[in-house]
XYZ file of C-alpha atoms in Angstrom:
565
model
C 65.034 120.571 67.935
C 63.327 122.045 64.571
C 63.830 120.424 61.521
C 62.057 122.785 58.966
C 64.021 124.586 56.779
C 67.866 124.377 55.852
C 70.118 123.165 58.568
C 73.647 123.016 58.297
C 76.218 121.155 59.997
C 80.013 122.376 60.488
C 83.029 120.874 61.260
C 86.053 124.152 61.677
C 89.256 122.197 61.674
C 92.945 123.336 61.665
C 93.495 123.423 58.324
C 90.438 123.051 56.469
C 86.035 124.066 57.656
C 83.967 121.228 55.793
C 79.954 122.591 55.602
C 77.078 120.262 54.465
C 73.807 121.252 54.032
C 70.315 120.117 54.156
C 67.728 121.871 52.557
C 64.456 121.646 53.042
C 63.607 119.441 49.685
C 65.612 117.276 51.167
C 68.598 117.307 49.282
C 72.217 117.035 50.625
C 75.081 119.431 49.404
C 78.808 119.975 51.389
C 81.822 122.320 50.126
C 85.076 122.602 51.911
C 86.893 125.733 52.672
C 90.327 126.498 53.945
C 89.817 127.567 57.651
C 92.249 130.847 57.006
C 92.006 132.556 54.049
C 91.892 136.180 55.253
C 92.318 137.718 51.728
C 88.620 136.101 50.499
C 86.567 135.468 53.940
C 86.821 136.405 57.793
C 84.997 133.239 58.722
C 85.136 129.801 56.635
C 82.112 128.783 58.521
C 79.691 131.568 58.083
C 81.124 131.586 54.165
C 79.877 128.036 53.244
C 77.001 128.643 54.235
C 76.745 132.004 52.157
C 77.690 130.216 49.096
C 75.059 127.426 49.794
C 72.514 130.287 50.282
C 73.126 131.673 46.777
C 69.671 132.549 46.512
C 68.628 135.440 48.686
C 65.012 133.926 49.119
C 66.786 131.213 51.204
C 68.427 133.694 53.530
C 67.643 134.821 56.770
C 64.418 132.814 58.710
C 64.678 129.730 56.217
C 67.688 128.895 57.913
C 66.380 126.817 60.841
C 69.613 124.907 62.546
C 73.316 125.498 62.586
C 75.364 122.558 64.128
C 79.311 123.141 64.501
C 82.054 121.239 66.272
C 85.498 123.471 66.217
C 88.774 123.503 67.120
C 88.742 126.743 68.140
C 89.293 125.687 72.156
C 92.191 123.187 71.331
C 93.836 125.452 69.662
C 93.879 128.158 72.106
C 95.039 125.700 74.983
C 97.717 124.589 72.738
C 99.066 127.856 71.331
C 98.333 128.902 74.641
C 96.278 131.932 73.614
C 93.301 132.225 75.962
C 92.196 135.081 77.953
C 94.188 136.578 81.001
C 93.721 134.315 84.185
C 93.669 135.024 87.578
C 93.370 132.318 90.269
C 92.415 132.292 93.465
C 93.154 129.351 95.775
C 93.099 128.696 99.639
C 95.779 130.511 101.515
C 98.694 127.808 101.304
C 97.540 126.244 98.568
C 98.662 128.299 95.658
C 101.295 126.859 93.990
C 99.183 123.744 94.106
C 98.913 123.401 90.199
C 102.606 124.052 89.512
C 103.521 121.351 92.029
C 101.142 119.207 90.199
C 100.498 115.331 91.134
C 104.503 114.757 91.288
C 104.513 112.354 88.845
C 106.889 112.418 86.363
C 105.894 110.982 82.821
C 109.423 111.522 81.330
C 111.686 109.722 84.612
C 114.860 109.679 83.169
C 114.944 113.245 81.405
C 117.540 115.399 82.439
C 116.081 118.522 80.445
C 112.553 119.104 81.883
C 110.254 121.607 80.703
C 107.322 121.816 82.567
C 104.365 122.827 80.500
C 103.468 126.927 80.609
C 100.262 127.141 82.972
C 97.191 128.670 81.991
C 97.027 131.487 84.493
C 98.474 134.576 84.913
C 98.846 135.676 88.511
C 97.528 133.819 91.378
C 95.977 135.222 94.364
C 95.375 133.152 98.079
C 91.961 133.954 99.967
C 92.229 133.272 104.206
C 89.485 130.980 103.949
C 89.645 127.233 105.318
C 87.179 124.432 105.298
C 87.389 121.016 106.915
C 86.796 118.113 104.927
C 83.256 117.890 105.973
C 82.828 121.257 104.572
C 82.127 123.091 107.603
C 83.996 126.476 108.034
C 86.838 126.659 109.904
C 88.311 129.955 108.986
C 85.862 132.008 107.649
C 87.023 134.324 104.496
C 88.405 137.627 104.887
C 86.748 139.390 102.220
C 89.211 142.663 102.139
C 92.386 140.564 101.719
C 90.716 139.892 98.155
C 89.335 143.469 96.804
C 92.529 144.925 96.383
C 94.301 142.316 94.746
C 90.944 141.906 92.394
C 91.370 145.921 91.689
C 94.832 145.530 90.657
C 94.049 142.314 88.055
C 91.828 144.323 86.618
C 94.096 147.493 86.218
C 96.806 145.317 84.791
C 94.625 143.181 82.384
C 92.938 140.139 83.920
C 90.091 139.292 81.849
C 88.973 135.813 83.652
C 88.907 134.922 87.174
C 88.714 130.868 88.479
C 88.098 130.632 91.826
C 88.789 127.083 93.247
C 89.124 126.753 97.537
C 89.813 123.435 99.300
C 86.743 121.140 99.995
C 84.355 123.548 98.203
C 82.912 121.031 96.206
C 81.396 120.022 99.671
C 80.120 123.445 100.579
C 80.494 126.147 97.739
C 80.046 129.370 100.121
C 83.103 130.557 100.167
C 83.327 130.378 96.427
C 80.622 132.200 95.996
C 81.709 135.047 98.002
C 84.627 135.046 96.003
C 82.830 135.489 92.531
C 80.621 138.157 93.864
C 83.887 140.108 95.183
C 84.654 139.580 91.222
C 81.838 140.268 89.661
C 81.582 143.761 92.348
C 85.172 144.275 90.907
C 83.958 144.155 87.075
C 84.795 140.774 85.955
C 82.294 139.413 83.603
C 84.309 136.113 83.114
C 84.257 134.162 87.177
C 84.438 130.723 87.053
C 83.571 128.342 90.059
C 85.019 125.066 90.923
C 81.993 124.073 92.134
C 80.114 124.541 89.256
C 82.692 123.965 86.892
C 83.603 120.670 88.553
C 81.965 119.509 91.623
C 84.218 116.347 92.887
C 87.112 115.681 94.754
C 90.784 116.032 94.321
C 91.534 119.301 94.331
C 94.550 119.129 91.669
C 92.189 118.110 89.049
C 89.114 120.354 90.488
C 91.530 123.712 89.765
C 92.855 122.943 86.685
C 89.477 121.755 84.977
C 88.435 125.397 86.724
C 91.538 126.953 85.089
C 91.119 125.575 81.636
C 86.715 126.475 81.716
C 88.127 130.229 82.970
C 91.237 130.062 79.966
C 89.102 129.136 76.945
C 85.508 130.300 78.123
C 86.126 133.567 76.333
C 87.651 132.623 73.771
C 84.784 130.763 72.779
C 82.170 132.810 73.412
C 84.501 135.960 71.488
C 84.758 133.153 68.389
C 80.419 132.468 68.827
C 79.850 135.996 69.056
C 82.065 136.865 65.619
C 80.696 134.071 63.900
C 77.127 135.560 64.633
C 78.221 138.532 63.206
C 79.460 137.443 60.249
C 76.240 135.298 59.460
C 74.250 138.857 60.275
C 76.667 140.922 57.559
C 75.690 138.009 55.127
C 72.017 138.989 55.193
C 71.696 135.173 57.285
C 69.417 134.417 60.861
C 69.342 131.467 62.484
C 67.911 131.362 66.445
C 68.853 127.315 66.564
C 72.934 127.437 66.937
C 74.575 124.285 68.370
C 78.076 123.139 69.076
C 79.184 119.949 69.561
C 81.212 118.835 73.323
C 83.509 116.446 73.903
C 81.859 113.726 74.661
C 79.764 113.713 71.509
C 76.325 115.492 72.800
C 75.415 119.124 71.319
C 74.747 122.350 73.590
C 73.837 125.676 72.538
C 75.917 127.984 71.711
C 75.226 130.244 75.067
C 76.095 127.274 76.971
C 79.385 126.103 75.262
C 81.843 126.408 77.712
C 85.607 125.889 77.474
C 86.405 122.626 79.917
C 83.352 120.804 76.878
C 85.509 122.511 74.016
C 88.992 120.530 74.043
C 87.847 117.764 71.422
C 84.237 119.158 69.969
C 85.636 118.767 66.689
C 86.869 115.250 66.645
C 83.500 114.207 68.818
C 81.765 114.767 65.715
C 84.240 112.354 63.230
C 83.189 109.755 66.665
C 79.707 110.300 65.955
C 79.896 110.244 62.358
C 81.856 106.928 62.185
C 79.254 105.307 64.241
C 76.337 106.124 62.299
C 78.444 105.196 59.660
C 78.733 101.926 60.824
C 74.843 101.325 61.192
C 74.497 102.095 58.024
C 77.095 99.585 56.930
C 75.791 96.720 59.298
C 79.040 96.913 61.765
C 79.093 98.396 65.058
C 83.305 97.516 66.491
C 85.233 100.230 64.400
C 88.437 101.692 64.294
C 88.236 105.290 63.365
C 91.097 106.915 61.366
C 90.380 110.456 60.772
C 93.221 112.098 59.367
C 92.883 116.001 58.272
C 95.331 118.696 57.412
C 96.761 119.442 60.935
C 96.597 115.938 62.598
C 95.576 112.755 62.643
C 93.025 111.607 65.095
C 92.133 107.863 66.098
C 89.045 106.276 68.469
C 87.903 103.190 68.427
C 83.886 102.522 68.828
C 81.920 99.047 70.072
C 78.463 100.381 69.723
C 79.460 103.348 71.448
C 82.423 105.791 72.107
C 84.276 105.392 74.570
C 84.100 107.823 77.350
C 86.548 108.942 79.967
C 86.257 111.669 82.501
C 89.815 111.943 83.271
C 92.642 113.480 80.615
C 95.569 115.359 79.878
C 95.940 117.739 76.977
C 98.470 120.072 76.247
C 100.303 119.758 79.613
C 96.517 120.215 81.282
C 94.757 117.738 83.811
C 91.031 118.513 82.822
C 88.276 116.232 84.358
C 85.499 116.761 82.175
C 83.270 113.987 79.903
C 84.949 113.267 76.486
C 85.294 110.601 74.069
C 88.734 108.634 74.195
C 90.350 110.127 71.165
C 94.216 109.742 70.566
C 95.689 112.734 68.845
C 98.921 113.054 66.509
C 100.190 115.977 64.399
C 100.261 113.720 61.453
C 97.962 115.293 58.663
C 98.635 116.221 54.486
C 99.925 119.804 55.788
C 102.825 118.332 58.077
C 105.948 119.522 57.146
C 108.468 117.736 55.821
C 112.700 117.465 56.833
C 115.648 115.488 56.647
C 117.646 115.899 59.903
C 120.966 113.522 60.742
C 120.123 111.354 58.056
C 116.051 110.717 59.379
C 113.115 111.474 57.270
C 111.052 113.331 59.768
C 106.998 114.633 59.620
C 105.677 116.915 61.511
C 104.766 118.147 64.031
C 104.860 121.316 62.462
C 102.305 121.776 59.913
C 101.618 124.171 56.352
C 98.386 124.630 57.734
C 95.725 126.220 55.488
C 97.692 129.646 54.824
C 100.085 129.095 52.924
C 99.305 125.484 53.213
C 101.834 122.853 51.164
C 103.898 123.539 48.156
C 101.294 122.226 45.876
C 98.629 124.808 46.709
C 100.845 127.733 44.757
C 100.766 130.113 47.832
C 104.527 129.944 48.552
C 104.132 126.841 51.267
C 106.796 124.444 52.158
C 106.918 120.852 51.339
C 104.163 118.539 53.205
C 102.783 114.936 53.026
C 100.546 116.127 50.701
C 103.050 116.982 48.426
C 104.282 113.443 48.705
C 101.247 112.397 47.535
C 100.657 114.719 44.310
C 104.898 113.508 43.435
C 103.535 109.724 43.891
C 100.484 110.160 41.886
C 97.812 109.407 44.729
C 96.635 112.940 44.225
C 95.790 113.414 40.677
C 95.437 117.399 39.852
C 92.888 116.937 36.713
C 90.183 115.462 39.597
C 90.736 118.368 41.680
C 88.795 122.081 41.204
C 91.025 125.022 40.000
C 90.892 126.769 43.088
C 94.642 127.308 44.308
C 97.570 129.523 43.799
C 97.589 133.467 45.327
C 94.290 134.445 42.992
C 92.255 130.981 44.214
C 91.685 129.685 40.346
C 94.698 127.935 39.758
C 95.091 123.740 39.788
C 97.597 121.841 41.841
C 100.832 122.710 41.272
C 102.430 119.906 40.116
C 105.557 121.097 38.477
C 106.575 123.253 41.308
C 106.479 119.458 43.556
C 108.724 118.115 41.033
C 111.373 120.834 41.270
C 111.292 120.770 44.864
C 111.484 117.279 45.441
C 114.349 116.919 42.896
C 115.970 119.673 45.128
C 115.076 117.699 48.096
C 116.333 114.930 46.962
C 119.636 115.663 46.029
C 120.097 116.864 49.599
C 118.980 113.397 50.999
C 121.628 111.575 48.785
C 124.167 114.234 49.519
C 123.995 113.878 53.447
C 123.228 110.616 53.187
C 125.848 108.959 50.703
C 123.154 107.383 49.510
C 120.941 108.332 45.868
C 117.884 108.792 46.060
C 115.328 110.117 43.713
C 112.253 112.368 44.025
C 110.109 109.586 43.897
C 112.361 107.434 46.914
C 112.436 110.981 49.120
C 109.019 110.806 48.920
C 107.771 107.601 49.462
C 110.793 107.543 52.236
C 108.145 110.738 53.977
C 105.315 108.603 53.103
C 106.257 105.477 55.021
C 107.322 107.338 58.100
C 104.190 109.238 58.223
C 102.337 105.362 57.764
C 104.397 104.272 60.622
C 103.468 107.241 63.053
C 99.820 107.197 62.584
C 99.740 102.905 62.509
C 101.368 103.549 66.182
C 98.814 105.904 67.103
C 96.173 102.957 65.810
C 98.316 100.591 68.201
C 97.917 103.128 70.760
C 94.536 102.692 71.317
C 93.811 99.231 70.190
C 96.673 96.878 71.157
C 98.268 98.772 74.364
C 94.555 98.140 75.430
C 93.767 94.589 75.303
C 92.065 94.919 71.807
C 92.616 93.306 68.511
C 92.906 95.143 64.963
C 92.240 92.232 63.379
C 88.584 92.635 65.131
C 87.350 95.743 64.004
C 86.965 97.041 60.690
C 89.034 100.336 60.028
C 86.694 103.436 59.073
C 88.728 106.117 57.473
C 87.550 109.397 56.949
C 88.424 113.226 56.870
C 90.470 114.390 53.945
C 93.304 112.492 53.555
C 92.158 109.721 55.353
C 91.297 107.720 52.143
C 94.973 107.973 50.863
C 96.796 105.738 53.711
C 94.456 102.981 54.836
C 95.179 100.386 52.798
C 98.588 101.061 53.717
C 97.307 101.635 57.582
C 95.498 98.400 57.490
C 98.069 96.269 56.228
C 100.458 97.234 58.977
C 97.823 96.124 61.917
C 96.549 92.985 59.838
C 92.846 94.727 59.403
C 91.036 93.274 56.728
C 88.385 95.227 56.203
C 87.857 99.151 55.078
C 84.843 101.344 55.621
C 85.251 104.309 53.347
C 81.837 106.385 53.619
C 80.673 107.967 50.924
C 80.526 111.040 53.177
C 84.187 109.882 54.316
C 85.907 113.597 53.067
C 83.043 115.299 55.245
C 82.177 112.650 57.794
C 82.981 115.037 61.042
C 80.859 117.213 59.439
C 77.872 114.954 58.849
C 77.981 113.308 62.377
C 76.840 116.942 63.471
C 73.773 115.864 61.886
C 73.488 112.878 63.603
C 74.403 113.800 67.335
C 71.662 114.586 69.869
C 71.468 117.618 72.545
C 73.207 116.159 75.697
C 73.189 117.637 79.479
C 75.796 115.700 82.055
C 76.283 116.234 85.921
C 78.681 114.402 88.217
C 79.332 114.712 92.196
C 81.570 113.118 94.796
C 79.976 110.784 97.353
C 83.005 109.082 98.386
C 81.152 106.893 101.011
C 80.898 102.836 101.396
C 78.641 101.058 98.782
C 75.713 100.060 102.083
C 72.025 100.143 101.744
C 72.228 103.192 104.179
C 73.898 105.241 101.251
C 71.122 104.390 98.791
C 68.691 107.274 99.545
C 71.543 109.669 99.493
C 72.117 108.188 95.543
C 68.423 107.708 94.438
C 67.783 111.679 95.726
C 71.120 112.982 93.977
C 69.709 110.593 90.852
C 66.708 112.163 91.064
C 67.897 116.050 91.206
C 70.493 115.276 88.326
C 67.481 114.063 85.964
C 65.337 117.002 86.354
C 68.195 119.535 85.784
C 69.218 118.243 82.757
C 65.708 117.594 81.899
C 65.260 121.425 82.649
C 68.942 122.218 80.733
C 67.980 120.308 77.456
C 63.732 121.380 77.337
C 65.637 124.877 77.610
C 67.621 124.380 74.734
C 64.492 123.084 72.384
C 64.654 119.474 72.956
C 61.390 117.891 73.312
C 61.951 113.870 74.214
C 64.334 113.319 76.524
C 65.952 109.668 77.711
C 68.290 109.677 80.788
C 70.772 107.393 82.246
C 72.104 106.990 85.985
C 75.461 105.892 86.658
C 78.026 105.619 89.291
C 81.447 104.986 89.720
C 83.121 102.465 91.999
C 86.552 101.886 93.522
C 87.798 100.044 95.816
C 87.987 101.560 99.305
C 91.787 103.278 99.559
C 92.293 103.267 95.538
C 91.151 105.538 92.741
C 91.168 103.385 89.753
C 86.951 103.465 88.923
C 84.635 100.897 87.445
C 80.940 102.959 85.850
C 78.209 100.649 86.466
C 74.396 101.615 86.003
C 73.144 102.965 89.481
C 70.877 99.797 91.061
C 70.831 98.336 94.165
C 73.997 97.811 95.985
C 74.504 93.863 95.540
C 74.078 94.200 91.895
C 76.563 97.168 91.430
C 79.157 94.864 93.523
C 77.932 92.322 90.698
């Protein structure tokens, strides 16, 4: 990738869009923007980097690289505002994502609400495969075209195709899409290529999720592009970061990468955070305006190919990152005599009390009452005009109101100052489980690691953090309010391809694995020289279970006695 010129690197959260900047002398400069503020920007990105660029000389083809990891995708899977989904499955098979894996997480619930599902109408193609993937009932093309005409009468924007054993022998599938794309359907998603591996479960709802958020992303890529163009600003070399901490263009990003590209880059930050600080085992603590998110790093992130998020199996690469809507915009109640936080959050319009924009009361507010945010060190760029300080007073009065409700409800007095620090400590206590979450439930001592804080209000509670888990020592970055940001910098173009063998670990299935090796390193050779990269290092793996099981083990492809090894 080119290095000339100014590159910038992005990180678009929920709340708040942090943009550094390296120019081309060298020098390092970062500004952070609320991520909505409709009445002074359309794009928070696209607008740091204006206001970096105040010189018009260092517009346009000075700007080399863009780098951006966003939330954009989680937030859309959440909120459940992707595009219009149709699937198609295997005649028999279509309520096979609404049946699920039949587990159920929540046993003795009497009240369940299964999660809403991503697509909108599902269609069933006569079509079979055996398991070998030869064709057993071969697809009736005509049962398809007219339910294909009528999704796209009645607003179907995305089609994910996903038939049983296709991952085998994609044929089928590929009539399909070209029945779709015949139809007028720019957005057809595969299973095959989406996700080529068994289970079929997982394969269709990693298909549904790429189909879901696909557009969505590509709609956000394209405005942002736009809004660079109306700023007078052209960069060819646009990058976003995946989930599992590698960059890809942005015609490549693709919804199934998207779920944690923001987060990937605090991961990625925090480690080269720790080189620099002579400590590779780290406990990350990025906490934000929306939500807190924790990962823990030996060397390396960890990486898992298997997750739920919002109610969606998606089998895709990612880095293990626990998230929890704990962040300084969470709201803040007192419900039958609890002090509760979250989930809901201010969020960046109107954003908490203290910002002067006719927000609620958040942790953040909490703070500014305790005096751990201190207006006179903060810019004058809040209330409704944007050149206003903290509003401090206007805490105060709601707080005292607040606070005469606790003690009234409670039978108990409290003042502002308890009522907050009563927020405060629940808050600590959420985000210390979360810690928990990922370190102790897995074998792993706090005590071990040292605890690398970072994002905006991540400074704020680790002491507090630490003490809980008996850490002892702090890494606080002096890029810690931007770190996500600045480990776009620092991450590398990545390509990654999987496939199902599913056959005993024997010397006769070692051909089979070098040739698959060998056709998986010269795509994604091809994929990244494509994308600008220049030096490329690859890496083989392959994952073993035990015959009958599914739990995995990811050893480095070798020969067969020293994988058992």
């Amino acid at each position: 990738m080119t290095t000339a010129g100014w590159q910038f690197w992005i990180d678009r959260g929920g709340t708040f869009t942090d943009v550094v900047g390296y120019a081309p002398d060298h020098s390092v400069h970062s500004c952070k923007l609320l991520s909505a503020n409709p009445d002074v920007y359309q794009d928070a990105a696209a607008e740091g980097i204006r206001r970096m660029l105040t010189d018009e000389s260092a517009r346009g083809s000075n700007v080399r690289e863009i780098r951006m990891g966003t939330t954009v995708a989680t937030n859309a899977l959440l909120e459940r505002k992707g595009a219009a989904t149709g699937l198609i499955m295997t005649r028999g098979f279509g309520d096979a994502l609404r049946i699920g894996e039949q587990d159920r997480p929540r046993l003795f619930d009497l009240h369940i609400r299964k999660p809403d599902t991503l697509f909108a109408a599902t269609a069933e193609a006569d079509e079979r495969l055996t398991a070998a993937g030869e064709i057993e009932t071969p697809l009736d093309p005509d049962s398809l075209r007219a339910v294909l005409s009528s999704w796209r009468e009645n607003g179907i924007e995305s089609i994910a195709i996903c038939l049983l054993h296709a991952w085998i022998n994609p044929v089928h599938e590929q009539a399909v899409a070209e029945l779709a794309r015949e139809a007028g359907f720019a957005h057809v998603y595969c299973s095959h290529e989406v996700s080529a591996l068994m289970k079929y479960v997982a394969r269709a709802g990693t298909t549904v999720a790429d189909a879901y958020l696909s557009p969505v992303l590509l709609h956000y890529v394209a405005g942002f592009q736009r809004e660079l163009s109306a700023h007078g600003i052209h960069c060819e070399h646009i990058y976003f970061m995946k989930s599992h901490g590698g960059l890809v263009s942005a015609d490549r990003f693709r919804g199934k990468d998207a779920i944690l590209s923001g987060p990937a880059g605090g991961v990625i930050g925090m480690r080269a955070a720790g080189e620099r600080a002579g400590t590779n085992q780290l406990i990350g603590f990025d906490m934000g305006g929306t939500s807190t998110d924790v990962s823990v790093c030996d060397g390396e992130p960890d990486i898992v190919t298997d997750t739920e998020i919002g109610g969606v199996h998606i089998r895709a690469p990612m880095i293990r990152i626990h998230t929890i809507a704990a962040g300084g915009g969470s709201l803040l109640n007192f419900d039958n005599g609890r002090f509760i936080v979250g989930p809901e959050s201010a969020g960046a319009d109107p954003g908490p009390l203290s910002y002067g924009r006719g927000g609620p009361l958040a942790l953040t507010d909490a703070n500014v009452l305790l005096g751990r945010i201190q207006a006179q060190h903060f810019p004058q760029v809040f209330g409704a005009d944007g050149t206003q300080a903290l509003d401090v007073a206007g805490v105060r009065t709601a707080f005292a109101e607040l606070a005469q409700q606790v003690s009234t409800r409670s039978g108990s007095s409290f003042t502002p100052e308890q009522t907050a620090e009563g927020f405060l400590r629940v808050a600590i206590d959420n985000m210390a489980n979360a810690l928990r979450h990922i370190s102790v439930a897995r074998g792993l001592n706090p005590a071990d690691y040292t605890l690398c804080c970072f994002g905006g209000a991540g400074a704020q509670h680790a002491c507090r953090i630490a003490d809980r888990l008996g850490m002892t020592r702090i890494l606080l970055d002096p890029h810690a309010g931007v770190l996500s940001a600045w480990g776009m910098g620092t991450a590398r173009l990545q390509s990654y391809r999987q496939r199902s063998i599913d056959q005993p670990l024997q010397p006769a299935i070692m051909p089979r694995l070098q040739q698959l090796s060998g056709e998986f390193d010269q795509a994604c050779r091809d994929e990244l020289r494509a994308q600008g990269a220049n030096d490329c290092t690859s890496a083989a793996l392959v994952d073993l279970k035990v015959a009958h099981t599914d739990n995995t083990l990811t050893v480095q492809l070798g020969e067969p006695e020293q994988m058992r090894a």
